[in-house]
Structures are given as structure tokens and as C-alpha cells.
Amino acid sequence: EAGVTQSPTHLIKTRGQQATLRCSPISGHTSVYWYQQALGLGLQFLLWYDEGEERNRGNFPPRFSGRQFPNYSSELNVNALELEDSALYLCASSLDTGGEKTYEQYFGPGTRLTVT
Amino acid sequence: DAKTTQPPSMDCAEGRAANLPCNHSTISGNEYVYWYRQIHSQGPQYIIHGLKNNETNEMASLIITEDRKSSTLILPHATLRDTAVYYCIVRVGDTGRRALTFGSGTRLQVQP
């Protein structure tokens, strides 16, 4: 079974530009989560999408946005890039496990965004 | 979600058991204990979770104390590939929020 995939692996942008990151969840998973891991910092929750809707977002400005497509893949868009947006962006997916609703999340390899 | 406390780093000899502790003294009755690990610059990997019973899978064992205020992740025969940061996370199982809150974790270094 294929895991969570993300593209591109690396992305280099200039301040003020926009970045688009993509994520394909594990087949059958309907929820997609985005996390940011800046250098030397922990993982910070960004966004959660389920069934095409944004369900929750972390403490990030509105220039961080995204969407989920009918096939459950997802895009993360970061507008007006700032130097501090340089980080590893991780996507995870989860499945409703039915009886025991624990929703463990499975992570992709990440996209490393560098803003110069 | 309950706060967790983990030692910042631990060493383990290759082939020996690695026992990683986690304190979660404010855990509520409906909160699960999850363990993830992150090998350098890769995405976190789900290891195991439990509510109150001890759990075992192909990767590890999870021992939760009877009062549920602490737990231990056991890697029975650590290898060099187990060198990673291990995160203990406590959260409600069925929640509308769903985000995982990662702390600083324990950096496990497996020595040859």
C-alpha cells in the first residue's frame, strides 16, 4: 500500500512570492493534515481537511491556506512568503477506524521550503 | 490535551532494549497515549497507541501504569535505525480538533 506522498521534495522561493505544496493521502483516507516544522522547532499544526472541508486550523495567519479535492488530495498555499516560512512542511492522512476512533495519522516525507 | 514530559535524550546500546518514559499525570479518562518517532528530516512515523491496557505490535510495546499517569515505550532490540526523536502524545481519541500536539520528545541515540 502506497504511503502519503508529497510534492515537490524541495522548493525555493523568494520573499513575497507564493508557494504551492501538494499532498496525496493513503488510499481510502479522507482526512488530510498539514504541519510546519521550522528548523530547531517542533511540529506545529497548520490545517485539517476532511471530506473537502476545512475543519480546523492552527495559529497561523490567513496567508496560509489550502484546499482538498474530491479525490482527497490536498494543496497548501502560502502567499506573500516571508523568510520565517522556511521550514519542512509535512502532510498526514488518517482514516476513521470505526469502533475505536483514534485516528492515528500517517505522515508523508515532507516538502522543504526555502525562502530567500 | 494532557501535557507530557519526556527526558530530552537517551542512549541505548545496539541489541539492547530501549525503554523510553513519558509522564502524563494530568491525563483524562478518555485520552489515549500515542507514540511517534521522527528520523532526521523525515516525516514522523506512527508507532503505537493505547488507552489503559498494555499494547504490543511489530515495532514496540507500550506499558501504561495502572493509574495511567505515565507510560513506557519499549523497543525490544534496538538497532542503529531506531536512532530518532520519539514523541509521546496524549489526546482525546474522538475529537473534532484532531491535531497532534508534538512536544520536544526524547532524542534516542543507539550506539554500536
Coordinates of C-alpha atoms in Angstrom, one line a residue:
Chain A
E1 CA 0.0 0.0 0.0
A2 CA 1.4 3.4 -1.0
G3 CA 2.0 5.8 1.8
V4 CA 1.4 9.6 1.9
T5 CA 3.2 11.3 -0.9
Q6 CA 4.1 15.0 -1.2
S7 CA 5.5 17.2 -3.9
P8 CA 7.8 18.8 -4.6
T9 CA 10.5 17.5 -2.3
H10 CA 12.3 20.8 -2.3
L11 CA 11.0 24.3 -3.2
I12 CA 13.0 27.5 -3.3
K13 CA 11.1 30.8 -3.5
T14 CA 11.8 34.5 -3.0
R15 CA 10.2 36.7 -0.4
G16 CA 6.8 37.9 -1.5
Q17 CA 6.2 35.0 -3.8
Q18 CA 3.5 32.3 -3.4
A19 CA 4.3 28.6 -2.8
T20 CA 2.0 25.7 -3.6
L21 CA 2.6 22.3 -1.9
R22 CA 0.8 19.1 -2.8
C23 CA -0.2 16.0 -0.8
S24 CA -1.8 12.7 -1.8
P25 CA -3.2 10.7 1.2
I26 CA -3.1 7.0 1.6
S27 CA -5.8 5.4 -0.5
G28 CA -9.1 5.4 1.4
H29 CA -8.1 8.1 3.9
T30 CA -10.4 11.1 3.8
S31 CA -8.7 13.4 6.3
V32 CA -5.5 15.4 5.5
Y33 CA -3.5 17.4 7.9
W34 CA -0.7 20.0 7.3
Y35 CA 2.1 20.7 9.8
Q36 CA 5.0 23.1 9.7
Q37 CA 8.4 22.2 11.2
A38 CA 10.8 25.1 11.2
L39 CA 14.5 24.5 11.9
G40 CA 15.1 23.7 15.5
L41 CA 11.4 24.0 16.4
G42 CA 8.7 21.4 16.9
L43 CA 5.9 20.4 14.6
Q44 CA 3.2 23.0 14.5
F45 CA -0.3 22.1 13.3
L46 CA -1.5 24.2 10.4
L47 CA -4.7 22.8 8.8
W48 CA -7.0 19.9 8.8
Y49 CA -9.2 19.0 5.8
D50 CA -11.9 16.3 5.8
E51 CA -14.3 15.5 3.0
G52 CA -13.3 18.6 1.1
E53 CA -13.9 21.0 4.0
E54 CA -11.5 22.8 6.3
R55 CA -12.3 21.5 9.7
N56 CA -9.7 23.3 11.9
R57 CA -6.6 25.5 11.6
G58 CA -3.7 26.2 13.9
N59 CA -2.4 29.6 15.0
F60 CA -1.2 30.7 11.6
P61 CA -2.0 33.9 9.5
P62 CA -4.6 33.7 6.7
R63 CA -1.9 33.8 4.1
F64 CA -1.6 30.1 4.9
S65 CA -4.5 28.4 3.1
G66 CA -5.4 25.3 1.3
R67 CA -8.0 23.0 -0.1
Q68 CA -8.9 19.4 -0.5
F69 CA -10.0 18.0 -3.8
P70 CA -12.7 15.4 -4.5
N71 CA -10.1 12.6 -4.7
Y72 CA -9.0 13.7 -1.1
S73 CA -5.6 15.1 -2.2
S74 CA -4.8 18.5 -0.9
E75 CA -2.9 21.6 -1.6
L76 CA -1.3 24.0 0.8
N77 CA -0.8 27.6 -0.4
V78 CA 1.4 30.1 1.3
N79 CA 1.1 33.7 0.0
A80 CA 3.4 36.6 0.5
L81 CA 6.2 34.4 1.6
E82 CA 8.4 35.6 4.4
L83 CA 11.9 34.4 5.4
E84 CA 10.5 32.7 8.5
D85 CA 8.2 30.5 6.4
S86 CA 11.3 28.4 5.6
A87 CA 10.5 25.0 7.0
L88 CA 9.7 21.4 6.4
Y89 CA 6.0 21.1 5.6
L90 CA 4.5 17.8 6.5
C91 CA 1.3 16.3 5.3
A92 CA -0.5 13.5 7.2
S93 CA -3.6 11.5 6.5
S94 CA -5.9 9.4 8.7
L95 CA -8.8 7.0 8.4
D96 CA -11.9 6.6 10.6
T97 CA -11.0 3.3 12.3
G98 CA -14.6 2.5 13.2
G99 CA -15.1 1.1 16.6
E100 CA -12.0 2.7 18.2
K101 CA -11.9 6.2 16.9
T102 CA -8.3 7.0 17.5
Y103 CA -7.5 8.5 14.1
E104 CA -3.8 7.8 14.1
Q105 CA -2.1 10.0 11.5
Y106 CA 0.4 8.8 8.8
F107 CA 2.9 11.3 7.6
G108 CA 4.5 11.9 4.2
P109 CA 8.2 12.7 3.7
G110 CA 7.6 16.5 3.6
T111 CA 8.4 19.4 1.4
R112 CA 11.3 21.5 2.4
L113 CA 10.5 25.2 1.5
T114 CA 13.3 27.7 1.4
V115 CA 12.5 31.4 1.2
T116 CA 15.4 33.6 0.2
Chain B
D1 CA -5.0 17.5 25.6
A2 CA -2.9 16.5 28.6
K3 CA 0.7 17.7 28.8
T4 CA 3.5 15.2 28.6
T5 CA 7.0 15.2 30.0
Q6 CA 9.9 13.3 28.4
P7 CA 13.6 13.2 29.0
P8 CA 15.4 15.2 26.3
S9 CA 17.8 12.5 25.4
M10 CA 18.8 8.9 26.0
D11 CA 21.4 6.4 24.8
C12 CA 21.0 2.7 24.2
A13 CA 23.4 0.0 23.1
E14 CA 22.5 -1.7 19.9
G15 CA 20.7 -5.0 20.5
R16 CA 19.5 -4.0 24.0
A17 CA 16.0 -2.9 24.9
A18 CA 15.3 0.8 24.8
N19 CA 12.9 2.0 27.4
L20 CA 11.5 5.5 26.8
P21 CA 9.5 7.0 29.6
C22 CA 6.7 9.5 29.4
N23 CA 4.9 11.3 32.3
H24 CA 1.3 12.4 31.7
S25 CA 0.0 13.0 35.2
T26 CA -3.0 15.1 34.1
I27 CA -4.3 12.6 31.6
S28 CA -8.1 12.3 31.5
G29 CA -10.1 9.0 31.3
N30 CA -10.9 9.4 27.6
E31 CA -7.4 10.3 26.5
Y32 CA -5.2 7.9 24.6
V33 CA -1.4 7.7 24.7
Y34 CA 0.3 7.8 21.2
W35 CA 3.9 7.4 20.3
Y36 CA 5.5 8.7 17.1
R37 CA 9.1 8.9 16.1
Q38 CA 10.9 11.1 13.6
I39 CA 14.1 10.1 12.0
H40 CA 16.2 13.0 10.9
S41 CA 14.4 15.3 8.4
Q42 CA 11.8 12.7 7.6
G43 CA 8.1 12.7 8.4
P44 CA 7.0 11.3 11.8
Q45 CA 6.2 7.7 11.9
Y46 CA 3.3 6.3 14.0
I47 CA 4.5 3.6 16.4
I48 CA 1.7 2.6 18.7
H49 CA -1.1 3.9 20.9
G50 CA -3.1 2.7 23.9
L51 CA -5.8 3.7 26.4
K52 CA -5.2 1.7 29.5
N53 CA -4.1 -1.8 28.6
N54 CA -0.5 -2.6 27.5
E55 CA -0.2 -2.9 23.8
T56 CA 2.3 -4.6 21.5
N57 CA 2.9 -4.5 17.8
E58 CA 5.7 -5.4 15.4
M59 CA 7.6 -2.3 16.3
A60 CA 7.3 -1.8 20.0
S61 CA 5.4 -2.4 23.3
L62 CA 3.6 0.2 25.2
I63 CA 3.3 -0.2 29.0
I64 CA 0.8 2.1 30.7
T65 CA 0.8 2.3 34.5
E66 CA -2.4 1.4 36.3
D67 CA -3.1 5.0 37.3
R68 CA -2.4 6.0 33.7
K69 CA -0.1 8.8 34.8
S70 CA 2.9 7.5 33.0
S71 CA 3.9 5.1 30.2
T72 CA 6.9 3.5 28.7
L73 CA 7.7 2.7 25.1
I74 CA 9.9 -0.3 24.7
L75 CA 11.9 -1.1 21.7
P76 CA 12.9 -4.7 22.5
H77 CA 16.1 -5.0 20.4
A78 CA 17.2 -1.5 19.4
T79 CA 19.1 -1.1 16.1
L80 CA 21.0 1.8 14.7
R81 CA 18.0 2.6 12.5
D82 CA 16.0 3.3 15.7
T83 CA 18.0 6.4 16.3
A84 CA 15.4 9.2 16.2
V85 CA 13.3 11.6 18.2
Y86 CA 10.5 9.9 20.0
Y87 CA 7.3 11.8 20.8
C88 CA 4.8 10.8 23.4
I89 CA 1.4 12.5 22.7
V90 CA -1.8 12.3 24.8
R91 CA -5.0 13.3 23.2
V92 CA -8.7 12.5 23.1
G93 CA -9.5 9.8 20.7
D94 CA -12.6 11.1 19.0
T95 CA -12.3 14.9 18.9
G96 CA -13.3 17.5 16.4
R97 CA -9.9 19.1 16.7
R98 CA -7.8 16.1 15.6
A99 CA -4.5 18.0 15.6
L100 CA -1.5 16.3 17.1
T101 CA 0.4 18.4 19.6
F102 CA 4.1 17.5 19.4
G103 CA 6.4 18.4 22.3
S104 CA 10.2 18.3 22.3
G105 CA 10.4 14.5 22.5
T106 CA 13.3 12.3 23.5
R107 CA 16.3 12.0 21.2
L108 CA 17.3 8.3 21.3
Q109 CA 20.8 7.6 20.2
V110 CA 21.5 3.9 19.6
Q111 CA 25.2 3.2 20.0
P112 CA 27.0 0.4 18.1

